[in-house]
Every structure is written in structure tokens, then in C-alpha cells.
Short mmCIF file of C-alpha atoms and ligand atoms in Angstrom, two decimals:
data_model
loop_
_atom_site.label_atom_id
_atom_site.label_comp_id
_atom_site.label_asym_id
_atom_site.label_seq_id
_atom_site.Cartn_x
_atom_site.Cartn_y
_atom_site.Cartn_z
CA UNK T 1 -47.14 74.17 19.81
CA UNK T 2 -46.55 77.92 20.93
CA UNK T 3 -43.65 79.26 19.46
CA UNK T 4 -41.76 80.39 22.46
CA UNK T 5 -42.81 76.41 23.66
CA UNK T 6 -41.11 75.42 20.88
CA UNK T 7 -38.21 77.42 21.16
CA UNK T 8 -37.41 76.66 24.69
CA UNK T 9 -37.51 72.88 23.88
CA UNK T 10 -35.17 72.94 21.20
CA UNK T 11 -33.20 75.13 23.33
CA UNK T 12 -33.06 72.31 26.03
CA UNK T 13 -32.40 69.80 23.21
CA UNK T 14 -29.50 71.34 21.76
CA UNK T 15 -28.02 71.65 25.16
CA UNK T 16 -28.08 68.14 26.26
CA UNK T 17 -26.77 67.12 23.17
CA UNK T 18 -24.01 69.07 23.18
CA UNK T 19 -23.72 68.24 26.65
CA UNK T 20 -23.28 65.34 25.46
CA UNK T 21 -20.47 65.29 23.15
CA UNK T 22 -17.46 63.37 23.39
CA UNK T 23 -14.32 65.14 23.21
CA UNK T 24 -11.23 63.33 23.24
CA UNK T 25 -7.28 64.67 23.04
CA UNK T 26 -5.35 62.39 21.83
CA UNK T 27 -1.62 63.23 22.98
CA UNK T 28 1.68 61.73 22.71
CA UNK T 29 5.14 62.30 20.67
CA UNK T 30 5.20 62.21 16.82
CA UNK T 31 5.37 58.61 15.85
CA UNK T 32 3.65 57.32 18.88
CA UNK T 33 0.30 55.94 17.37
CA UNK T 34 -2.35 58.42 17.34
CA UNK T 35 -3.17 58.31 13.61
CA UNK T 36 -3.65 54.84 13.44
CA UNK T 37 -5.79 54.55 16.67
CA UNK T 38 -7.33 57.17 16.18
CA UNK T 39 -9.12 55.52 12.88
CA UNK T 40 -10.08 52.62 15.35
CA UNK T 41 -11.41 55.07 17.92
CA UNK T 42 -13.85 57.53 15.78
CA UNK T 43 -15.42 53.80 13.79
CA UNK T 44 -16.06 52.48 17.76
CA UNK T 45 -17.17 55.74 19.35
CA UNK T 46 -18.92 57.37 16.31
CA UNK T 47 -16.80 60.32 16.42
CA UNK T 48 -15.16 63.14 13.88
CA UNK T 49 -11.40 62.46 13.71
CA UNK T 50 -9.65 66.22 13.51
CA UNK T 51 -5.79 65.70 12.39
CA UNK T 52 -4.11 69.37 12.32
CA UNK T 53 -1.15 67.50 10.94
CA UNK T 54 -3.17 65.51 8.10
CA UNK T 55 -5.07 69.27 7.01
CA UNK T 56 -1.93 70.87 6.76
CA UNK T 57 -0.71 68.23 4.52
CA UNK T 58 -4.11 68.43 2.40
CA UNK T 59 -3.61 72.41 2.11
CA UNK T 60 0.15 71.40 0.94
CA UNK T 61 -1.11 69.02 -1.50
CA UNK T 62 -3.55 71.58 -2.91
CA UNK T 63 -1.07 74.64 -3.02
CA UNK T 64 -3.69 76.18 -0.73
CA UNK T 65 -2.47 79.60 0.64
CA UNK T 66 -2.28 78.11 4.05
CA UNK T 67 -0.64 75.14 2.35
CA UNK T 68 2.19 77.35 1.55
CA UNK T 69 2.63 79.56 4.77
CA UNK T 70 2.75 76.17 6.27
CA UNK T 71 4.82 73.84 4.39
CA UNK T 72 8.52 75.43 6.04
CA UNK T 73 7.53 75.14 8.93
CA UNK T 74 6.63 71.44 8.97
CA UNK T 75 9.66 71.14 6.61
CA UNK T 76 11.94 72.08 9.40
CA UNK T 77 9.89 70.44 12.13
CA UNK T 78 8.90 73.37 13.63
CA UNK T 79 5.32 73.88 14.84
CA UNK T 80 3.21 76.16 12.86
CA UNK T 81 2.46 79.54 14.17
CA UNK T 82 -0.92 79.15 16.43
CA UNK T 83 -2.88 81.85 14.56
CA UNK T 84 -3.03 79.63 11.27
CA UNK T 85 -3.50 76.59 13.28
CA UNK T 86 -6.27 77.66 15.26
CA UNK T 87 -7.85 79.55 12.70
CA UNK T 88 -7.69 76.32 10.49
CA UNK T 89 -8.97 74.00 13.53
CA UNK T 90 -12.13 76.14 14.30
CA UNK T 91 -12.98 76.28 10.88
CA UNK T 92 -13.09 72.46 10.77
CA UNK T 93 -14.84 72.28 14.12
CA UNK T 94 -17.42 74.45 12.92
CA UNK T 95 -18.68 72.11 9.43
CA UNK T 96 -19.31 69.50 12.10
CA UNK T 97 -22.37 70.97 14.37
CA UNK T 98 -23.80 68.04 14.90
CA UNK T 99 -21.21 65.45 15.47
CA UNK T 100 -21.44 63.41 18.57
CA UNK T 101 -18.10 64.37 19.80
CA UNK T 102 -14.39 64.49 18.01
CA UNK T 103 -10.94 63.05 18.80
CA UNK T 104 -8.51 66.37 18.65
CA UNK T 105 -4.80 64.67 17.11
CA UNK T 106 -2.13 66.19 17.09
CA UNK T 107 -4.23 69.30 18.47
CA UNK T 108 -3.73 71.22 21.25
CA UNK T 109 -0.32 71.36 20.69
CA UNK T 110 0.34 74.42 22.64
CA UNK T 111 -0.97 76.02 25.86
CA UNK T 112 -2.30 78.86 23.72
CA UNK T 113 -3.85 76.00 21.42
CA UNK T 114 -5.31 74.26 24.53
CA UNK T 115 -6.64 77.77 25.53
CA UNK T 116 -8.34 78.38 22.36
CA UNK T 117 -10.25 74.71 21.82
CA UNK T 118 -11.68 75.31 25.65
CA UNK T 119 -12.99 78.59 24.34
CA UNK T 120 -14.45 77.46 21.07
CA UNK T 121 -16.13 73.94 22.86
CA UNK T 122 -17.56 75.97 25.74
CA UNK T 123 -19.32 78.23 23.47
CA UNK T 124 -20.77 75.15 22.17
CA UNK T 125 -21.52 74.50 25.39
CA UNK T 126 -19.02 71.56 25.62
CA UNK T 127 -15.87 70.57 26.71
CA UNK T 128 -12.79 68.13 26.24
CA UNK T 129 -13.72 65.09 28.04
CA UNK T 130 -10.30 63.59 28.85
CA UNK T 131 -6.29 63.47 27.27
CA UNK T 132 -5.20 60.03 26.69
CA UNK T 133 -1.33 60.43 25.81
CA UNK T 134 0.01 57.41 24.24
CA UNK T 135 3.69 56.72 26.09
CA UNK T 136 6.39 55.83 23.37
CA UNK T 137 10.40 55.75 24.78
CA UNK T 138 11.97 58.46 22.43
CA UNK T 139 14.27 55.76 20.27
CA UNK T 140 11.53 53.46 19.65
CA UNK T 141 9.68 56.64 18.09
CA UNK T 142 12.57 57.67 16.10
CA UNK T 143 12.77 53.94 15.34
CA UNK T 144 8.87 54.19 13.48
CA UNK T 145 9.51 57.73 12.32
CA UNK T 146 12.44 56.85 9.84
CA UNK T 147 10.53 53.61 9.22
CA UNK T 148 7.46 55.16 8.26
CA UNK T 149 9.37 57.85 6.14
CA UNK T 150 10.63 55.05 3.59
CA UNK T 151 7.15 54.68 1.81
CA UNK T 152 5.06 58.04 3.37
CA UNK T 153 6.13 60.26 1.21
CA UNK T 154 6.65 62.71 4.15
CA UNK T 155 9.61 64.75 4.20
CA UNK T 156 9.97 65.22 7.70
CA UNK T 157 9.81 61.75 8.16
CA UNK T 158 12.89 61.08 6.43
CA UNK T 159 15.99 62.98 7.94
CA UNK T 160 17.22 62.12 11.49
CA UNK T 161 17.49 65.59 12.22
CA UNK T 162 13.99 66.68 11.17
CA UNK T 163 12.40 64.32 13.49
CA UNK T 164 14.37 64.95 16.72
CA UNK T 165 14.02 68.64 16.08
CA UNK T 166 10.02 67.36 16.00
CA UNK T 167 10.42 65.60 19.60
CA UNK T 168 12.49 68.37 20.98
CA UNK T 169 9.38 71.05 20.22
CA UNK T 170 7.20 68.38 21.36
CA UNK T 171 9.07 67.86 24.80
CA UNK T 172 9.19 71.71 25.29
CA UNK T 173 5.64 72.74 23.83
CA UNK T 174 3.68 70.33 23.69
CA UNK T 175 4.07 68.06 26.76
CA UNK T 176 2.77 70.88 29.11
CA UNK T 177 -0.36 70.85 27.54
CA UNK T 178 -0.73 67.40 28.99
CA UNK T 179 0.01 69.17 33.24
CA UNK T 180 -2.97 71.49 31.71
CA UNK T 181 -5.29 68.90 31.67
CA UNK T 182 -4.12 66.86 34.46
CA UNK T 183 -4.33 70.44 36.76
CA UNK T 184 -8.64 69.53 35.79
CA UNK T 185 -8.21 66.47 36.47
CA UNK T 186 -8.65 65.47 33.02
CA UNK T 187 -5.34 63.80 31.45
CA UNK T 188 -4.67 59.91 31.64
CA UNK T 189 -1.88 58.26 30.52
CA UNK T 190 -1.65 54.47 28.32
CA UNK T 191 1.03 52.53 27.51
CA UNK T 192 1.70 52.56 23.56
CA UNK T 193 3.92 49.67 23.30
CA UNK T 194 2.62 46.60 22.21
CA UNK T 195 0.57 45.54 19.03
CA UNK T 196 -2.21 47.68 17.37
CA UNK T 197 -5.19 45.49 19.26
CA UNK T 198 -3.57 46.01 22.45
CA UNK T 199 -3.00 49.52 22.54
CA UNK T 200 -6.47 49.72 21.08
CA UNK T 201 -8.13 47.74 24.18
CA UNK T 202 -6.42 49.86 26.57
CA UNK T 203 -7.70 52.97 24.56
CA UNK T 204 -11.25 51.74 24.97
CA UNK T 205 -10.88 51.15 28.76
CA UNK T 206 -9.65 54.49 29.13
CA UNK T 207 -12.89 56.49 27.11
CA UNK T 208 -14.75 53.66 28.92
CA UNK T 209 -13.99 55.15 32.05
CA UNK T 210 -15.06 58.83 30.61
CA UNK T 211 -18.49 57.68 29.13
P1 ADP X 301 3.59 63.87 13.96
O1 ADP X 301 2.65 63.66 15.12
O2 ADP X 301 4.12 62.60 13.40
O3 ADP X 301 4.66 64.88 14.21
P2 ADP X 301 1.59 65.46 12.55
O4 ADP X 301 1.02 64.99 11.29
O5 ADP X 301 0.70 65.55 13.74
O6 ADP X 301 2.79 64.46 12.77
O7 ADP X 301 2.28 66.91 12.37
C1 ADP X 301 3.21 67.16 11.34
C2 ADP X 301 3.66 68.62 11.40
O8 ADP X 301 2.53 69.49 11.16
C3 ADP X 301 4.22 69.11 12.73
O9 ADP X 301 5.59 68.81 12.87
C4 ADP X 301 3.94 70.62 12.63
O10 ADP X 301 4.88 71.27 11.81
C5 ADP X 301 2.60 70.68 11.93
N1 ADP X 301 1.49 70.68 12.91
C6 ADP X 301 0.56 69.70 13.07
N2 ADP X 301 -0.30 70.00 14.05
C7 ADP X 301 0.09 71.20 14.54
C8 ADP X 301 -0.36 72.06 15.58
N3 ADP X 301 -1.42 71.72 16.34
N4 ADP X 301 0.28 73.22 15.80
C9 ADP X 301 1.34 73.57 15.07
N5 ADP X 301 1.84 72.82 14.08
C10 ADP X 301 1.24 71.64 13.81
#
């Protein structure tokens, strides 16, 4: 085959895949579920699971420099600065060229955030498919918060304080990231109350109704 033949077909290629890709937000308050579906979401879907909260606690773990800068933070339930999160989130992003999409948790947590992953996915030629935010009433969260702190091992799962602080940045920061989204047309909400199947099957209808 010609060269420039070749060339243009793999051009064409690498644009429908990525084209393609599904790319999935999934929102919602600290404590309201996205960890665990998540896990059930990238095995059905076939997709890379990105957790900004679960890197920043592997950088911690490690004593990585980023690790360090952004331990207080997360200590005080504060959200990290957005030039160390993006910075980290692209850098993941990038070792997975040829995934067929990835489910963003925890991530955009910011409008700037938000911003920055439209950037970095078009110029890949891609795009977030849809939000699903997962709906938790703020005392059952707390609830499953200082539940989950007894055997996680995560500090700012453990004081009261800590983890409203946590909602309070999410209801100020975070939730407008979800009227972002919904201004495309993009964000849906689900009902996260119920067992882990349930949510789950009302997860899948909603991607269903992206595919
Ligand atoms: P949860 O959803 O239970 O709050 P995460 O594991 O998603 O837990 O996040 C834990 C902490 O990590 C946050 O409180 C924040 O300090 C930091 N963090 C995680 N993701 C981001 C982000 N996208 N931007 C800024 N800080 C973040």
C-alpha cells in the first residue's frame, strides 16, 4: 500500500476509535457509591477506572512528592489545588491511549477541572459522554462516611468534622460541575439508595441510554 494510503487509513482508524470512546463522570457527594460501582461499571463496560481520590492516596502511601503537597489538604477535607490535580489526571489519561473509554471518579471536581478534561479528551478527539450523579440525602452519607472510617484506614473518614467540611466543598465546588454538563445536555441523575445490585441496574440503564 502507498504510504500516504496508508497513512490516511490509519488516520481514519484512529479517529473512529476514539470517536468511539466511552467517557463517563461519575458524580455525587463523598460517601455516595462511586468507588464501589464504579468497579462494577469498568468489568461490564470494559473501561479504565480513573479515581483522583484513590492516586492521591497511592502518592501518600509512597511519600511521593505529590503525596506530600497533597496529604493536608485531604487531611483537612479540603480539595487539592487544581494544578496538581490536573497535572496528575492527564498524566494518567495519557498511559491509557488505547482504552475504550474511562469512568472519571471523583474527577471533575471543579469547573476549572471540568474545563481542563474537555480540553485534554477533545484533543484526543473525544469527549465525556454523560454525568451520572449518584443522589445520597446528606445524613445517610455522613451515616457511611463514619462507618466506612472504622476499618479504612482513612483519616478523613473518621472525624465528624472532616467529613462535613468534605460535603460543604462538595456542595459549593463541586455540584456546579454537574449544571455544566446538564447546560450540554449531558448530566443525568440516579437514585443511590438501595442495595449495591440495584443501584448497579439503574447505572447500566443510564450508560445504556448513552451507548
Ligand atoms: P470521597 O469521594 O469519599 O470524598 P475521594 O477519595 O474521591 O473521596 O477524595 C478524597 C480527597 O482527595 C478529597 O477530599 C480531596 O482532598 C482529594 N481529591 C480527590 N479528588 C480530587 C479532585 N478532583 N480535586 C481536588 N481534590 C481531590
Amino acid at each position: 500500500m502507498r504510504s500516504w494510503m496508508k497513512s490516511f487509513l490509519t488516520l481514519r482508524f484512529e479517529n473512529v476509535s476514539r470517536l468511539n470512546m466511552t467517557n463517563l463522570v461519575l458524580f455525587g457527594p463523598p460517601g455516595s457509591g462511586k468507588g464501589t460501582q464504579a468497579a462494577f461499571l469498568i468489568e461490564k463496560y470494559n473501561l479504565v477506572h480513573i479515581s483522583t481520590g484513590d492516586l492521591f492516596r497511592y502518592e501518600m502511601g509512597n511519600n511521593t512528592p505529590l503525596g506530600l503537597e497533597a496529604k493536608a489538604f485531604m487531611a483537612k477535607g479540603e480539595l487539592v489545588p487544581d494544578s496538581i490535580t490536573i497535572g496528575m489526571l492527564r498524566n494518567k489519561v495519557e498511559k491509557h491511549p488505547d482504552a475504550n473509554g474511562f469512568i472519571f471518579d471523583g474527577f471533575p471536581r471543579t469547573i476549572p477541572q471540568a474545563e481542563a478534561l474537555d480540553a485534554l479528551l477533545q484533543s484526543m478527539g473525544t469527549e465525556v459522554a454523560g454525568l451520572i450523579a449518584l443522589e445520597v440525602d446528606e445524613e445517610e452519607i455522613v451515616g457511611r462516611i463514619l462507618k466506612r472510617g472504622q476499618t479504612s484506614g482513612r483519616a478523613d473518614d473518621n472525624d465528624e468534622a472532616t467529613v462535613r467540611k468534605r460535603i460543604a466543598v462538595y456542595k459549593s465546588e463541586t455540584a456546579p460541575v454537574f449544571d455544566y454538563y446538564a447546560k450540554m445536555g449531558k448530566s443525568m441523575n440516579i437514585n443511590g439508595l438501595g442495595s449495591i445490585d440495584e443501584i448497579a441496574g439503574r447505572l447500566s440503564d443510564a450508560v445504556d441510554s448513552l451507548l
